[in-house]
Amino acid sequence: MPEAVPTPSDHLRALRNEFRQHLETFYAGLKLAPPYESVEKAIRVLTSTIHALSKEEQIRIMSDAALQWQQFRLAFDASGLAKKHRGIIAGLARNRSALNLPAEYDHFLNLFLA
């Protein structure tokens, strides 16, 4: 049986799932409950943004982790997540070395330091 070729919607679903996982990891690492409505909004923002791009640009993003993180950061900011728990997260972000989060999460943390 031939292997199914992933469709653009499969790639987008995978990207949304990855973003959701990163958000869960981010908030777990901060020991904070994620603001669920804003998380869902962030995922919708990511989906809308990717859908609005050309197929060529979508393919570039799907194959480049740096571009994916750029989109994750934009969706995080545009959804209002960077305004939730702002004081708490800004304090935690200032003591970055105490956080048990990989460096990629600086894409989110830096929004709280701006």
N, CA, C and O atoms as a MOPAC input file, in Angstrom:
PM7 MOZYME 1SCF
protein

 N      0.84200 1    -1.17400 1     0.00000 1
 C      0.00000 1     0.00000 1     0.00000 1
 C      0.89100 1     1.24300 1     0.00000 1
 O      1.77400 1     1.35400 1     0.85000 1
 N      0.68300 1     2.19000 1    -0.94100 1
 C      1.53800 1     3.38400 1    -1.00900 1
 C      1.30700 1     4.27900 1     0.20200 1
 O      0.20500 1     4.37000 1     0.74200 1
 N      2.39700 1     4.93800 1     0.60600 1
 C      2.31800 1     5.83700 1     1.74800 1
 C      1.62000 1     7.12600 1     1.32500 1
 O      1.89400 1     7.66100 1     0.25000 1
 N      0.72100 1     7.62200 1     2.16700 1
 C     -0.01900 1     8.84000 1     1.84600 1
 C      0.92700 1    10.04600 1     1.90700 1
 O      1.75900 1    10.16300 1     2.80600 1
 N      0.77300 1    10.92700 1     0.93200 1
 C      1.55800 1    12.15100 1     0.89400 1
 C      0.85200 1    13.18100 1     1.77600 1
 O     -0.34100 1    13.43200 1     1.60500 1
 N      1.57900 1    13.77400 1     2.71200 1
 C      0.94900 1    14.76800 1     3.57700 1
 C      0.41400 1    15.94900 1     2.76700 1
 O      1.08000 1    16.43400 1     1.85300 1
 N     -0.76900 1    16.39800 1     3.10100 1
 C     -1.38300 1    17.53800 1     2.43100 1
 C     -1.03000 1    18.81600 1     3.19000 1
 O     -0.54700 1    18.75500 1     4.32000 1
 N     -1.27200 1    19.97000 1     2.56800 1
 C     -1.03600 1    21.22400 1     3.30000 1
 C     -1.82500 1    21.29100 1     4.61100 1
 O     -1.32900 1    21.83000 1     5.60000 1
 N     -3.03800 1    20.75200 1     4.62700 1
 C     -3.81200 1    20.79100 1     5.87500 1
 C     -3.18900 1    19.86900 1     6.92700 1
 O     -3.28000 1    20.15100 1     8.12100 1
 N     -2.55600 1    18.76800 1     6.49700 1
 C     -1.83700 1    17.90300 1     7.44200 1
 C     -0.66500 1    18.67000 1     8.06700 1
 O     -0.42400 1    18.58600 1     9.27100 1
 N      0.05000 1    19.40900 1     7.23400 1
 C      1.18500 1    20.19900 1     7.71900 1
 C      0.70500 1    21.28000 1     8.68300 1
 O      1.32600 1    21.50800 1     9.72100 1
 N     -0.39000 1    21.94100 1     8.34500 1
 C     -0.91600 1    22.99100 1     9.21100 1
 C     -1.39000 1    22.40500 1    10.53700 1
 O     -1.15900 1    22.99300 1    11.59400 1
 N     -2.04100 1    21.26400 1    10.48700 1
 C     -2.50100 1    20.59700 1    11.71200 1
 C     -1.29100 1    20.25400 1    12.59100 1
 O     -1.32900 1    20.44100 1    13.80700 1
 N     -0.23100 1    19.75900 1    11.97400 1
 C      0.98900 1    19.42400 1    12.72000 1
 C      1.60300 1    20.68400 1    13.33900 1
 O      2.06900 1    20.65800 1    14.47800 1
 N      1.60100 1    21.78100 1    12.58500 1
 C      2.15400 1    23.03800 1    13.09500 1
 C      1.31800 1    23.56100 1    14.26500 1
 O      1.87100 1    24.02500 1    15.26200 1
 N     -0.00400 1    23.48800 1    14.14800 1
 C     -0.88900 1    23.90500 1    15.24800 1
 C     -0.64100 1    23.05000 1    16.48600 1
 O     -0.55400 1    23.57200 1    17.59800 1
 N     -0.52800 1    21.73600 1    16.29400 1
 C     -0.27000 1    20.83500 1    17.42200 1
 C      1.07300 1    21.14000 1    18.07800 1
 O      1.19900 1    21.11100 1    19.30200 1
 N      2.06500 1    21.43000 1    17.25400 1
 C      3.38500 1    21.77200 1    17.79000 1
 C      3.30400 1    23.06700 1    18.59700 1
 O      3.88100 1    23.16300 1    19.68000 1
 N      2.59500 1    24.05200 1    18.07600 1
 C      2.43500 1    25.32900 1    18.77400 1
 C      1.72400 1    25.11700 1    20.11700 1
 O      2.14300 1    25.65700 1    21.14000 1
 N      0.65800 1    24.33600 1    20.10000 1
 C     -0.07100 1    24.04800 1    21.33600 1
 C      0.87000 1    23.38100 1    22.36000 1
 O      0.85400 1    23.72600 1    23.54200 1
 N      1.67300 1    22.44000 1    21.89800 1
 C      2.61500 1    21.75100 1    22.78900 1
 C      3.63400 1    22.73500 1    23.36000 1
 O      3.97100 1    22.66600 1    24.54200 1
 N      4.12100 1    23.64700 1    22.52300 1
 C      5.07900 1    24.64900 1    23.00200 1
 C      4.43400 1    25.55300 1    24.05200 1
 O      5.07200 1    25.91000 1    25.04300 1
 N      3.17800 1    25.92000 1    23.83800 1
 C      2.48400 1    26.76200 1    24.81100 1
 C      2.30800 1    26.02100 1    26.13500 1
 O      2.49000 1    26.60200 1    27.20500 1
 N      1.95700 1    24.74500 1    26.06200 1
 C      1.81000 1    23.94300 1    27.27900 1
 C      3.14300 1    23.83200 1    28.01900 1
 O      3.19400 1    23.95800 1    29.24200 1
 N      4.21200 1    23.59600 1    27.27300 1
 C      5.54700 1    23.49900 1    27.86700 1
 C      5.95800 1    24.82600 1    28.49400 1
 O      6.51900 1    24.85500 1    29.59000 1
 N      5.67900 1    25.91500 1    27.80000 1
 C      6.02100 1    27.24800 1    28.28300 1
 C      5.35700 1    27.52300 1    29.63200 1
 O      6.02600 1    27.89200 1    30.59800 1
 N      4.05500 1    27.34200 1    29.68900 1
 C      3.34500 1    27.63600 1    30.93300 1
 C      3.69400 1    26.63600 1    32.03800 1
 O      3.76200 1    27.01400 1    33.20800 1
 N      3.91400 1    25.37900 1    31.68800 1
 C      4.32700 1    24.38300 1    32.68200 1
 C      5.69800 1    24.75700 1    33.24800 1
 O      5.92800 1    24.63900 1    34.45200 1
 N      6.60400 1    25.20400 1    32.38500 1
 C      7.92700 1    25.61200 1    32.82900 1
 C      7.89100 1    26.80300 1    33.76300 1
 O      8.75900 1    26.95700 1    34.62200 1
 N      6.87200 1    27.65700 1    33.59200 1
 C      6.70300 1    28.82500 1    34.45800 1
 C      5.86900 1    28.50000 1    35.69400 1
 O      5.71200 1    29.31900 1    36.60000 1
 N      5.33900 1    27.27700 1    35.70000 1
 C      4.45200 1    26.83200 1    36.78500 1
 C      3.21600 1    27.72200 1    36.89700 1
 O      2.78800 1    28.09200 1    37.99000 1
 N      2.65600 1    28.05400 1    35.72700 1
 C      1.43900 1    28.86700 1    35.65100 1
 C      0.38500 1    28.13100 1    34.84400 1
 O      0.70200 1    27.38600 1    33.91700 1
 N     -0.86600 1    28.34900 1    35.20300 1
 C     -1.96300 1    27.80200 1    34.39400 1
 C     -2.06900 1    28.64000 1    33.12700 1
 O     -2.10800 1    29.86800 1    33.20200 1
 N     -2.11500 1    27.99600 1    31.97100 1
 C     -2.24800 1    28.77000 1    30.73900 1
 C     -3.62800 1    29.43300 1    30.67000 1
 O     -4.62300 1    28.84200 1    31.09000 1
 N     -3.68600 1    30.64600 1    30.14600 1
 C     -4.98400 1    31.29400 1    29.94200 1
 C     -5.65000 1    30.66100 1    28.70900 1
 O     -5.39900 1    31.07000 1    27.57500 1
 N     -6.49300 1    29.66600 1    28.95400 1
 C     -6.97000 1    28.78900 1    27.88400 1
 C     -7.64700 1    29.51400 1    26.72700 1
 O     -7.41300 1    29.16400 1    25.57000 1
 N     -8.47300 1    30.50900 1    27.00400 1
 C     -9.12800 1    31.22200 1    25.90200 1
 C     -8.10000 1    31.90600 1    25.01600 1
 O     -8.23000 1    31.90300 1    23.79200 1
 N     -7.08600 1    32.48900 1    25.62500 1
 C     -6.04100 1    33.15700 1    24.84600 1
 C     -5.17200 1    32.15500 1    24.09600 1
 O     -4.69200 1    32.44900 1    23.00200 1
 N     -4.96700 1    30.97700 1    24.67400 1
 C     -4.22500 1    29.92700 1    23.97400 1
 C     -4.98800 1    29.52100 1    22.71000 1
 O     -4.40100 1    29.39400 1    21.63600 1
 N     -6.28700 1    29.32200 1    22.84900 1
 C     -7.09500 1    28.95900 1    21.67800 1
 C     -7.08200 1    30.07700 1    20.64700 1
 O     -7.03000 1    29.81700 1    19.44500 1
 N     -7.12800 1    31.32500 1    21.11600 1
 C     -7.06200 1    32.46000 1    20.19900 1
 C     -5.72100 1    32.47700 1    19.46500 1
 O     -5.67000 1    32.74400 1    18.26400 1
 N     -4.63400 1    32.19300 1    20.19100 1
 C     -3.30800 1    32.16700 1    19.57500 1
 C     -3.23700 1    31.10700 1    18.47600 1
 O     -2.62700 1    31.33100 1    17.43000 1
 N     -3.85100 1    29.97400 1    18.71200 1
 C     -3.84900 1    28.90500 1    17.70400 1
 C     -4.68000 1    29.32800 1    16.49300 1
 O     -4.31400 1    29.03600 1    15.35500 1
 N     -5.78700 1    30.00800 1    16.73600 1
 C     -6.59200 1    30.52200 1    15.60800 1
 C     -5.82200 1    31.57900 1    14.82000 1
 O     -5.88000 1    31.60400 1    13.59100 1
 N     -5.09800 1    32.45700 1    15.53100 1
 C     -4.28700 1    33.48300 1    14.86600 1
 C     -3.22600 1    32.82000 1    13.99400 1
 O     -3.03200 1    33.21300 1    12.84400 1
 N     -2.54200 1    31.82100 1    14.53400 1
 C     -1.52800 1    31.10000 1    13.75900 1
 C     -2.15600 1    30.49000 1    12.51000 1
 O     -1.61700 1    30.62200 1    11.41100 1
 N     -3.28900 1    29.82700 1    12.68000 1
 C     -3.96500 1    29.18200 1    11.55100 1
 C     -4.33600 1    30.19400 1    10.48300 1
 O     -4.07600 1    29.97300 1     9.30000 1
 N     -4.94500 1    31.31000 1    10.89000 1
 C     -5.36000 1    32.34900 1     9.93400 1
 C     -4.16900 1    32.94200 1     9.20500 1
 O     -4.21200 1    33.17100 1     7.99600 1
 N     -3.10700 1    33.18600 1     9.95800 1
 C     -1.90200 1    33.78700 1     9.36900 1
 C     -1.29700 1    32.86400 1     8.32100 1
 O     -0.94500 1    33.30900 1     7.22900 1
 N     -1.17700 1    31.59800 1     8.64300 1
 C     -0.57900 1    30.63600 1     7.70600 1
 C     -1.48100 1    30.47000 1     6.47800 1
 O     -0.99200 1    30.42500 1     5.34900 1
 N     -2.78300 1    30.38100 1     6.69900 1
 C     -3.72600 1    30.24800 1     5.57300 1
 C     -3.62800 1    31.41100 1     4.60200 1
 O     -3.81300 1    31.23300 1     3.39800 1
 N     -3.33700 1    32.60800 1     5.12000 1
 C     -3.29000 1    33.80400 1     4.28200 1
 C     -2.03400 1    33.88100 1     3.41200 1
 O     -1.96800 1    34.69000 1     2.48700 1
 N     -1.05200 1    33.05300 1     3.70400 1
 C      0.20800 1    33.07100 1     2.95600 1
 C      0.10200 1    32.26200 1     1.66900 1
 O     -0.77400 1    31.41000 1     1.51900 1
 N      1.00600 1    32.54700 1     0.75500 1
 C      1.07300 1    31.75700 1    -0.47900 1
 C      1.49800 1    30.33100 1    -0.14400 1
 O      2.09900 1    30.08400 1     0.90100 1
 N      1.18700 1    29.41200 1    -1.02100 1
 C      1.59000 1    28.00900 1    -0.81300 1
 C      3.10400 1    27.89400 1    -0.68100 1
 O      3.60600 1    27.10900 1     0.12300 1
 N      3.82700 1    28.68000 1    -1.47500 1
 C      5.28300 1    28.64300 1    -1.42400 1
 C      5.79100 1    29.07800 1    -0.05100 1
 O      6.70100 1    28.46800 1     0.50900 1
 N      5.18600 1    30.14900 1     0.48500 1
 C      5.59900 1    30.64100 1     1.79900 1
 C      5.22800 1    29.63200 1     2.88900 1
 O      5.99500 1    29.43000 1     3.83000 1
 N      4.07500 1    29.00800 1     2.77000 1
 C      3.67200 1    27.97800 1     3.72800 1
 C      4.68200 1    26.83600 1     3.75300 1
 O      5.06500 1    26.35700 1     4.82000 1
 N      5.10400 1    26.41100 1     2.57800 1
 C      6.08200 1    25.31900 1     2.47300 1
 C      7.40000 1    25.72900 1     3.11900 1
 O      8.02200 1    24.93300 1     3.82300 1
 N      7.83400 1    26.98200 1     2.88100 1
 C      9.07400 1    27.48300 1     3.49800 1
 C      8.97600 1    27.43200 1     5.01100 1
 O      9.91300 1    26.99500 1     5.67900 1
 N      7.85600 1    27.87200 1     5.55700 1
 C      7.66900 1    27.89700 1     7.01000 1
 C      7.65700 1    26.47700 1     7.56700 1
 O      8.27400 1    26.20100 1     8.59600 1
 N      6.95500 1    25.58200 1     6.88400 1
 C      6.84300 1    24.21300 1     7.38200 1
 C      8.19500 1    23.50300 1     7.43100 1
 O      8.37900 1    22.55700 1     8.19600 1
 N      9.14000 1    23.96500 1     6.61000 1
 C     10.42800 1    23.27900 1     6.55100 1
 C     11.55000 1    24.03200 1     7.26800 1
 O     12.71100 1    23.63400 1     7.18300 1
 N     11.21200 1    25.11800 1     7.97600 1
 C     12.24200 1    25.93300 1     8.61300 1
 C     11.82300 1    26.25800 1    10.05400 1
 O     10.89400 1    27.03400 1    10.28000 1
 N     12.51100 1    25.66000 1    11.01100 1
 C     12.15900 1    25.84700 1    12.42900 1
 C     12.23500 1    27.30900 1    12.85500 1
 O     11.41200 1    27.75800 1    13.65200 1
 N     13.20500 1    28.05800 1    12.34000 1
 C     13.32100 1    29.47300 1    12.71300 1
 C     12.10200 1    30.25400 1    12.24800 1
 O     11.59600 1    31.11000 1    12.97500 1
 N     11.62600 1    29.96400 1    11.04000 1
 C     10.42800 1    30.63600 1    10.53600 1
 C      9.19200 1    30.21500 1    11.33200 1
 O      8.29000 1    31.02300 1    11.55200 1
 N      9.15100 1    28.96000 1    11.76000 1
 C      8.03200 1    28.49300 1    12.58400 1
 C      7.99900 1    29.25300 1    13.90100 1
 O      6.93900 1    29.71200 1    14.32600 1
 N      9.14300 1    29.38800 1    14.54500 1
 C      9.18700 1    30.11300 1    15.81300 1
 C      8.80700 1    31.57900 1    15.61600 1
 O      8.18800 1    32.18200 1    16.49300 1
 N      9.17100 1    32.15000 1    14.47700 1
 C      8.77700 1    33.52700 1    14.17500 1
 C      7.24500 1    33.62200 1    14.11500 1
 O      6.65900 1    34.56500 1    14.64700 1
 N      6.60900 1    32.65600 1    13.47500 1
 C      5.14600 1    32.63500 1    13.39500 1
 C      4.52400 1    32.38100 1    14.77300 1
 O      3.50800 1    32.98500 1    15.11800 1
 N      5.13300 1    31.48900 1    15.55500 1
 C      4.62800 1    31.21300 1    16.90500 1
 C      4.66600 1    32.50100 1    17.74300 1
 O      3.71600 1    32.81900 1    18.45800 1
 N      5.78000 1    33.23100 1    17.64100 1
 C      5.93700 1    34.46900 1    18.41700 1
 C      4.89500 1    35.49400 1    17.99000 1
 O      4.28400 1    36.14400 1    18.83800 1
 N      4.68500 1    35.64400 1    16.68900 1
 C      3.69700 1    36.60000 1    16.19100 1
 C      2.29900 1    36.24300 1    16.69000 1
 O      1.54800 1    37.11900 1    17.11700 1
 N      1.95100 1    34.96300 1    16.63600 1
 C      0.63000 1    34.51900 1    17.09200 1
 C      0.49500 1    34.70700 1    18.60000 1
 O     -0.56800 1    35.10200 1    19.08000 1
 N      1.55200 1    34.43200 1    19.34700 1
 C      1.56300 1    34.59800 1    20.79300 1
 C      1.27400 1    36.05700 1    21.13600 1
 O      0.46100 1    36.34800 1    22.01300 1
 N      1.94100 1    36.96100 1    20.44300 1
 C      1.77600 1    38.38600 1    20.70100 1
 C      0.40800 1    38.88200 1    20.23600 1
 O     -0.29200 1    39.56400 1    20.98400 1
 N      0.02800 1    38.54300 1    19.00700 1
 C     -1.23000 1    39.03400 1    18.43000 1
 C     -2.45900 1    38.53900 1    19.18600 1
 O     -3.49800 1    39.20000 1    19.17700 1
 N     -2.35300 1    37.40300 1    19.82700 1
 C     -3.49200 1    36.82400 1    20.54300 1
 C     -3.71200 1    37.44600 1    21.91900 1
 O     -4.74700 1    37.22600 1    22.54700 1
 N     -2.74300 1    38.21700 1    22.37900 1
 C     -2.84900 1    38.81700 1    23.70100 1
 C     -2.19100 1    37.99500 1    24.79700 1
 O     -2.22000 1    38.39300 1    25.96200 1
 N     -1.59900 1    36.86000 1    24.45200 1
 C     -0.94000 1    36.05100 1    25.48600 1
 C      0.17600 1    36.81900 1    26.19100 1
 O      0.44700 1    36.58800 1    27.36900 1
 N      0.81400 1    37.72500 1    25.47100 1
 C      1.91200 1    38.48700 1    26.07100 1
 C      1.41500 1    39.49900 1    27.10500 1
 O      2.21500 1    40.13000 1    27.79700 1
 N      0.09300 1    39.65100 1    27.20700 1
 C     -0.47500 1    40.56200 1    28.20900 1
 C     -0.99400 1    39.80700 1    29.43300 1
 O     -1.26900 1    40.41700 1    30.46600 1
 N     -1.12700 1    38.49800 1    29.32400 1
 C     -1.65100 1    37.68800 1    30.42700 1
 C     -0.51700 1    37.33700 1    31.39100 1
 O      0.58400 1    37.00500 1    30.95200 1
 N     -0.77000 1    37.40700 1    32.66500 1
 C      0.23400 1    37.11500 1    33.70400 1
 C      1.48400 1    37.96600 1    33.49900 1
 O      2.58600 1    37.55300 1    33.86100 1
 N      1.31400 1    39.15600 1    32.91700 1
 C      2.45700 1    39.95600 1    32.48600 1
 C      3.46000 1    40.21400 1    33.61400 1
 O      4.65600 1    39.97900 1    33.43900 1
 N      2.99200 1    40.68600 1    34.74900 1
 C      3.91100 1    41.00600 1    35.84400 1
 C      4.65700 1    39.79000 1    36.34700 1
 O      5.86500 1    39.84100 1    36.57900 1
 N      3.93700 1    38.70100 1    36.51200 1
 C      4.55000 1    37.46300 1    37.01400 1
 C      5.60000 1    36.95400 1    36.03300 1
 O      6.72200 1    36.63000 1    36.42000 1
 N      5.21700 1    36.88900 1    34.75300 1
 C      6.14300 1    36.33300 1    33.75100 1
 C      7.32600 1    37.26600 1    33.52900 1
 O      8.44700 1    36.79700 1    33.33100 1
 N      7.10000 1    38.58100 1    33.55700 1
 C      8.22200 1    39.52700 1    33.39500 1
 C      9.24200 1    39.30600 1    34.51000 1
 O     10.44800 1    39.32200 1    34.26100 1
 N      8.76400 1    39.09900 1    35.73300 1
 C      9.67700 1    38.83400 1    36.84300 1
 C     10.44900 1    37.54700 1    36.64800 1
 O     11.65200 1    37.48600 1    36.90200 1
 N      9.74800 1    36.51500 1    36.19500 1
 C     10.41700 1    35.23600 1    35.93900 1
 C     11.41900 1    35.36500 1    34.79100 1
 O     12.50900 1    34.79400 1    34.84600 1
 N     11.05000 1    36.11300 1    33.75600 1
 C     11.91200 1    36.26000 1    32.57600 1
 C     13.19700 1    37.01500 1    32.92100 1
 O     14.24500 1    36.77200 1    32.32300 1
 N     13.11300 1    37.92100 1    33.87800 1
 C     14.32300 1    38.66500 1    34.28000 1
 C     15.34000 1    37.75600 1    34.96500 1
 O     16.53000 1    38.06600 1    34.99600 1
 N     14.87700 1    36.64500 1    35.50800 1
 C     15.77600 1    35.67100 1    36.12500 1
 C     15.78100 1    34.41400 1    35.24200 1
 O     15.49800 1    33.30900 1    35.70700 1
 N     16.10900 1    34.60900 1    33.97300 1
 C     16.00600 1    33.56400 1    32.95000 1
 C     16.72200 1    32.28000 1    33.33300 1
 O     16.22800 1    31.18800 1    33.05100 1
 N     17.87200 1    32.39600 1    33.96700 1
 C     18.67100 1    31.20400 1    34.28100 1
 C     17.96300 1    30.27400 1    35.26300 1
 O     18.28800 1    29.08800 1    35.33400 1
 N     17.00300 1    30.79700 1    36.01900 1
 C     16.27600 1    29.96800 1    36.98400 1
 C     15.14300 1    29.17300 1    36.32600 1
 O     14.56700 1    28.27500 1    36.94000 1
 N     14.83400 1    29.50900 1    35.08700 1
 C     13.73900 1    28.82700 1    34.39200 1
 C     14.24500 1    27.57300 1    33.69600 1
 O     15.32500 1    27.56300 1    33.10500 1
 N     13.46400 1    26.54300 1    33.77500 1
 C     13.82400 1    25.28000 1    33.13500 1
 C     13.14500 1    25.19800 1    31.76900 1
 O     12.32800 1    24.31200 1    31.51900 1
 N     13.49500 1    26.13300 1    30.89600 1
 C     12.92100 1    26.17500 1    29.54300 1
 C     14.04300 1    26.25500 1    28.52100 1
 O     15.02200 1    26.97100 1    28.73100 1
 N     13.91300 1    25.53000 1    27.41800 1
 C     14.90600 1    25.63700 1    26.34400 1
 C     14.98000 1    27.06900 1    25.79100 1
 O     14.03500 1    27.84400 1    25.93800 1
 N     16.07800 1    27.40200 1    25.17400 1
 C     16.32900 1    28.75400 1    24.66500 1
 C     15.26800 1    29.22300 1    23.67000 1
 O     15.03000 1    30.42600 1    23.56200 1
 N     14.62300 1    28.30600 1    22.93600 1
 C     13.61300 1    28.70300 1    21.95000 1
 C     12.49200 1    29.51100 1    22.60700 1
 O     11.87500 1    30.36400 1    21.96700 1
 N     12.23500 1    29.23800 1    23.88100 1
 C     11.13500 1    29.91200 1    24.56000 1
 C     11.43000 1    31.37200 1    24.85400 1
 O     10.55200 1    32.10400 1    25.31100 1
 N     12.66700 1    31.80400 1    24.59300 1
 C     12.99000 1    33.22200 1    24.69300 1
 C     12.15600 1    34.02600 1    23.68700 1
 O     11.92500 1    35.21800 1    23.88800 1
 N     11.70600 1    33.37800 1    22.60800 1
 C     10.81700 1    34.05900 1    21.65800 1
 C      9.58100 1    34.58900 1    22.37900 1
 O      9.10000 1    35.67800 1    22.06700 1
 N      9.07600 1    33.84200 1    23.32100 1
 C      7.91400 1    34.26300 1    24.10600 1
 C      8.34400 1    35.16600 1    25.26200 1
 O      7.76000 1    36.22900 1    25.47400 1
 N      9.36700 1    34.74200 1    26.00800 1
 C      9.78800 1    35.48400 1    27.20100 1
 C     10.19000 1    36.92400 1    26.87500 1
 O      9.89500 1    37.83700 1    27.64700 1
 N     10.85500 1    37.13000 1    25.74900 1
 C     11.31100 1    38.46600 1    25.39400 1
 C     10.15100 1    39.44200 1    25.20300 1
 O     10.33400 1    40.65000 1    25.35700 1
 N      8.96900 1    38.94400 1    24.87200 1
 C      7.80300 1    39.80600 1    24.73500 1
 C      7.41900 1    40.42800 1    26.08100 1
 O      6.83000 1    41.50800 1    26.12500 1
 N      7.75100 1    39.75100 1    27.16200 1
 C      7.42200 1    40.25000 1    28.49600 1
 C      8.46400 1    41.22500 1    29.01400 1
 O      8.22200 1    41.92300 1    29.99900 1
 N      9.60800 1    41.28200 1    28.37200 1
 C     10.68700 1    42.16600 1    28.78400 1
 C     10.71300 1    43.45200 1    27.97300 1
 O     11.45700 1    44.38000 1    28.28800 1
 N      9.90400 1    43.49900 1    26.94000 1
 C      9.88000 1    44.67900 1    26.04300 1
 C      9.21300 1    45.87400 1    26.71000 1
 O      9.10800 1    46.94100 1    26.10400 1

